[in-house]
CSV table of C-alpha atoms in Angstrom, one decimal:
chain,number,residue,atom,x,y,z
A,1,MET,CA,-29.4,11.4,-18.8
A,2,SER,CA,-31.6,8.5,-17.9
A,3,MET,CA,-32.6,7.8,-14.3
A,4,LYS,CA,-30.7,4.5,-14.4
A,5,THR,CA,-27.5,6.3,-15.5
A,6,PHE,CA,-28.0,9.0,-12.8
A,7,PHE,CA,-28.3,6.3,-10.1
A,8,ILE,CA,-25.2,4.4,-11.3
A,9,ILE,CA,-23.2,7.6,-11.2
A,10,ALA,CA,-24.6,8.6,-7.8
A,11,ILE,CA,-23.8,5.1,-6.3
A,12,THR,CA,-20.3,5.1,-7.9
A,13,LEU,CA,-19.5,8.6,-6.4
A,14,THR,CA,-20.9,7.6,-3.0
A,15,LEU,CA,-18.8,4.4,-2.9
A,16,SER,CA,-15.7,6.3,-4.1
A,17,TRP,CA,-16.2,8.9,-1.3
A,18,ALA,CA,-16.8,6.2,1.3
A,19,CYS,CA,-13.6,4.4,0.3
A,20,LYS,CA,-11.6,7.6,0.6
A,21,ALA,CA,-13.1,8.3,4.0
A,22,ASP,CA,-12.5,4.8,5.3
A,23,ASN,CA,-9.3,4.5,7.4
A,24,ASN,CA,-8.8,0.9,6.4
A,25,VAL,CA,-8.2,1.8,2.7
A,26,LEU,CA,-4.7,2.0,1.2
A,27,SER,CA,-4.1,3.9,-2.0
A,28,PRO,CA,-1.0,5.0,-3.9
A,29,TYR,CA,-1.4,8.3,-2.0
A,30,GLY,CA,-1.7,7.0,1.6
A,31,TYR,CA,-3.8,5.3,4.3
A,32,GLY,CA,-6.5,7.4,5.9
A,33,VAL,CA,-5.1,10.7,7.1
A,34,ILE,CA,-1.5,9.4,6.7
A,35,GLN,CA,-0.5,10.6,3.2
A,36,VAL,CA,2.6,10.0,1.2
A,37,GLY,CA,4.7,13.3,1.3
A,38,MET,CA,3.8,14.2,4.8
A,39,THR,CA,6.4,14.8,7.5
A,40,LEU,CA,6.2,12.8,10.7
A,41,ASN,CA,5.2,16.0,12.6
A,42,GLU,CA,2.3,16.5,10.2
A,43,VAL,CA,1.1,13.0,10.9
A,44,LYS,CA,1.4,13.5,14.6
A,45,SER,CA,-0.7,16.7,14.3
A,46,SER,CA,-3.4,14.7,12.4
A,47,ILE,CA,-3.7,11.6,14.6
A,48,SER,CA,-2.6,10.5,18.0
A,49,PHE,CA,-0.1,7.7,17.9
A,50,ASN,CA,3.3,6.5,19.1
A,51,HIS,CA,5.6,4.8,16.6
A,52,THR,CA,7.2,1.6,17.6
A,53,ASN,CA,9.5,-1.0,16.1
A,54,LYS,CA,11.7,1.7,14.5
A,55,GLU,CA,14.4,0.6,12.1
A,56,THR,CA,17.0,3.1,10.9
A,57,SER,CA,19.2,2.5,7.9
A,58,TYR,CA,21.5,4.6,5.7
A,59,ASN,CA,21.9,2.0,2.9
A,60,THR,CA,19.6,4.0,0.6
A,61,GLY,CA,21.8,7.2,0.7
A,62,ASN,CA,18.9,8.8,2.6
A,63,GLU,CA,18.1,8.6,6.3
A,64,CYS,CA,15.5,5.9,6.3
A,65,GLN,CA,13.2,4.8,9.1
A,66,THR,CA,10.4,2.2,9.1
A,67,PHE,CA,8.0,1.7,11.9
A,68,THR,CA,4.6,0.4,12.9
A,69,LEU,CA,1.9,2.6,14.6
A,70,ASN,CA,0.2,1.9,17.9
A,71,ASN,CA,-3.6,1.9,17.6
A,72,HIS,CA,-3.3,0.8,13.9
A,73,PRO,CA,-3.1,-2.7,12.4
A,74,LYS,CA,0.4,-4.2,13.2
A,75,GLU,CA,0.6,-5.4,9.6
A,76,LEU,CA,0.9,-1.7,8.4
A,77,THR,CA,4.4,-0.3,8.2
A,78,VAL,CA,5.3,3.3,7.5
A,79,MET,CA,8.6,4.3,5.8
A,80,LEU,CA,10.2,7.7,6.1
A,81,LEU,CA,13.0,8.8,3.8
A,82,ASP,CA,14.7,12.0,5.1
A,83,GLY,CA,11.8,12.7,7.4
A,84,ILE,CA,9.1,12.4,4.7
A,85,ILE,CA,6.6,9.5,4.4
A,86,GLU,CA,7.4,7.8,1.1
A,87,ARG,CA,5.8,4.4,1.5
A,88,LEU,CA,3.1,2.5,3.4
A,89,SER,CA,3.1,-1.3,3.4
A,90,ILE,CA,0.9,-4.1,4.4
A,91,TYR,CA,2.4,-7.5,5.2
A,92,GLU,CA,0.9,-10.9,5.5
A,93,ASP,CA,0.4,-12.0,9.2
A,94,VAL,CA,2.6,-15.2,8.9
A,95,ASP,CA,2.4,-15.9,12.6
A,96,ASN,CA,-1.4,-15.9,13.0
A,97,HIS,CA,-2.6,-16.5,9.5
A,98,LYS,CA,-5.4,-14.0,10.1
A,99,ILE,CA,-7.2,-12.0,7.4
A,100,ILE,CA,-5.8,-8.5,7.2
A,101,GLU,CA,-8.6,-5.9,7.3
A,102,ILE,CA,-6.8,-3.3,5.3
A,103,ILE,CA,-7.9,-3.1,1.6
A,104,THR,CA,-6.7,-1.1,-1.3
A,105,ASP,CA,-8.8,1.6,-3.0
A,106,THR,CA,-9.6,-1.1,-5.6
A,107,GLY,CA,-10.7,-3.6,-3.0
A,108,LEU,CA,-7.6,-5.8,-3.0
A,109,ARG,CA,-6.1,-7.3,0.2
A,110,VAL,CA,-3.3,-9.5,1.3
A,111,GLY,CA,-4.3,-13.1,0.3
A,112,ASP,CA,-6.0,-12.2,-3.0
A,113,SER,CA,-4.8,-13.7,-6.2
A,114,ALA,CA,-2.4,-12.2,-8.8
A,115,ALA,CA,-5.2,-12.8,-11.4
A,116,LEU,CA,-7.5,-10.4,-9.5
A,117,VAL,CA,-4.7,-7.8,-9.5
A,118,HIS,CA,-4.5,-8.2,-13.3
A,119,LYS,CA,-8.3,-7.9,-13.6
A,120,LEU,CA,-8.5,-4.7,-11.5
A,121,TYR,CA,-5.5,-3.1,-13.2
A,122,PRO,CA,-6.0,-4.0,-16.8
A,123,ILE,CA,-3.9,-1.1,-18.1
A,124,GLY,CA,-0.4,-0.1,-17.0
A,125,LEU,CA,0.4,-3.0,-14.7
A,126,ASN,CA,4.0,-4.1,-14.8
A,127,ASP,CA,4.5,-7.8,-14.1
A,128,ASP,CA,8.1,-8.8,-13.0
A,129,PRO,CA,9.5,-12.0,-11.5
A,130,HIS,CA,10.1,-11.9,-7.7
A,131,GLU,CA,13.8,-11.3,-6.9
A,132,TYR,CA,14.0,-13.9,-4.1
A,133,LEU,CA,11.2,-16.4,-4.8
A,134,GLY,CA,11.7,-17.0,-8.5
A,135,PRO,CA,9.7,-16.7,-11.6
A,136,ASN,CA,6.4,-18.1,-10.3
A,137,ALA,CA,6.2,-15.4,-7.6
A,138,ARG,CA,5.7,-11.8,-9.0
A,139,TYR,CA,6.0,-8.1,-8.4
A,140,LEU,CA,2.9,-6.4,-9.9
A,141,THR,CA,3.4,-2.6,-10.0
A,142,TRP,CA,1.0,0.1,-11.2
A,143,TRP,CA,1.8,3.9,-11.4
A,144,ASN,CA,-0.6,6.8,-11.5
A,145,GLU,CA,-0.6,9.0,-14.6
A,146,ASP,CA,2.1,11.3,-13.3
A,147,LYS,CA,4.3,8.3,-12.4
A,148,ASN,CA,5.0,9.7,-8.9
A,149,ARG,CA,2.7,7.5,-6.9
A,150,GLY,CA,2.2,3.7,-7.3
A,151,ILE,CA,1.2,0.5,-5.7
A,152,ARG,CA,3.1,-2.7,-5.8
A,153,PHE,CA,1.8,-6.2,-5.0
A,154,GLU,CA,4.2,-9.0,-4.0
A,155,THR,CA,3.0,-12.5,-4.6
A,156,ASP,CA,4.2,-15.8,-3.5
A,157,MET,CA,4.8,-19.0,-5.6
A,158,ASP,CA,1.1,-19.7,-5.4
A,159,ASN,CA,0.3,-16.3,-6.9
A,160,ARG,CA,-1.2,-15.0,-3.7
A,161,ILE,CA,-0.6,-11.4,-2.5
A,162,THR,CA,1.7,-11.5,0.5
A,163,ALA,CA,2.6,-7.7,0.7
A,164,ILE,CA,1.3,-4.4,-0.7
A,165,HIS,CA,3.4,-1.3,-0.9
A,166,ALA,CA,2.0,2.1,-1.8
A,167,GLY,CA,3.7,5.5,-2.3
A,168,SER,CA,6.7,6.9,-4.2
A,169,ASP,CA,9.5,4.9,-5.9
A,170,ALA,CA,10.3,3.7,-2.4
A,171,ILE,CA,7.9,0.9,-3.2
A,172,PHE,CA,10.8,-0.7,-5.0
A,173,LEU,CA,12.9,-1.1,-1.8
A,174,LEU,CA,12.9,-4.8,-1.2
A,175,GLU,CA,14.1,-5.2,2.4
A,176,GLY,CA,12.8,-2.4,4.5
A,177,CYS,CA,15.2,0.5,4.0
A,178,SER,CA,17.6,-1.5,1.8
């Protein structure tokens, strides 16, 4: 192995580790210590928080709750189905138009273009028309190899990411718990 190859591998591994350790990184598996598949009690034992803005719905056939976390970005929403974290979502801050600091494990964030999503997910990305905004707005969905964890990008009619959902098949729920 050449020295150049060694350094490229070392830098890649270092950056990969740094992204996993960064609390502002969303992946199909979770956000920081909050991982898809955890119970609320497991999250409470990992970090100190109070959940707020709780919404409960039974429209899914499961007990569903969505909430935001104190001491975390307000644009981050956690979804529980039957007491298990199934989805984490980031939403555009439509009131303040501020840049959301949360990024995905591939470096994407709310406000980025659909073209960038296609570039970073060249294989296995499903591209579907948005159910409410019409054919110019898109749902861009990628699944891991086991098809049990994914990430879904919602875009507007200008092909800009407005929401990112990560987790289980709960990423397909369109209106919170519905």
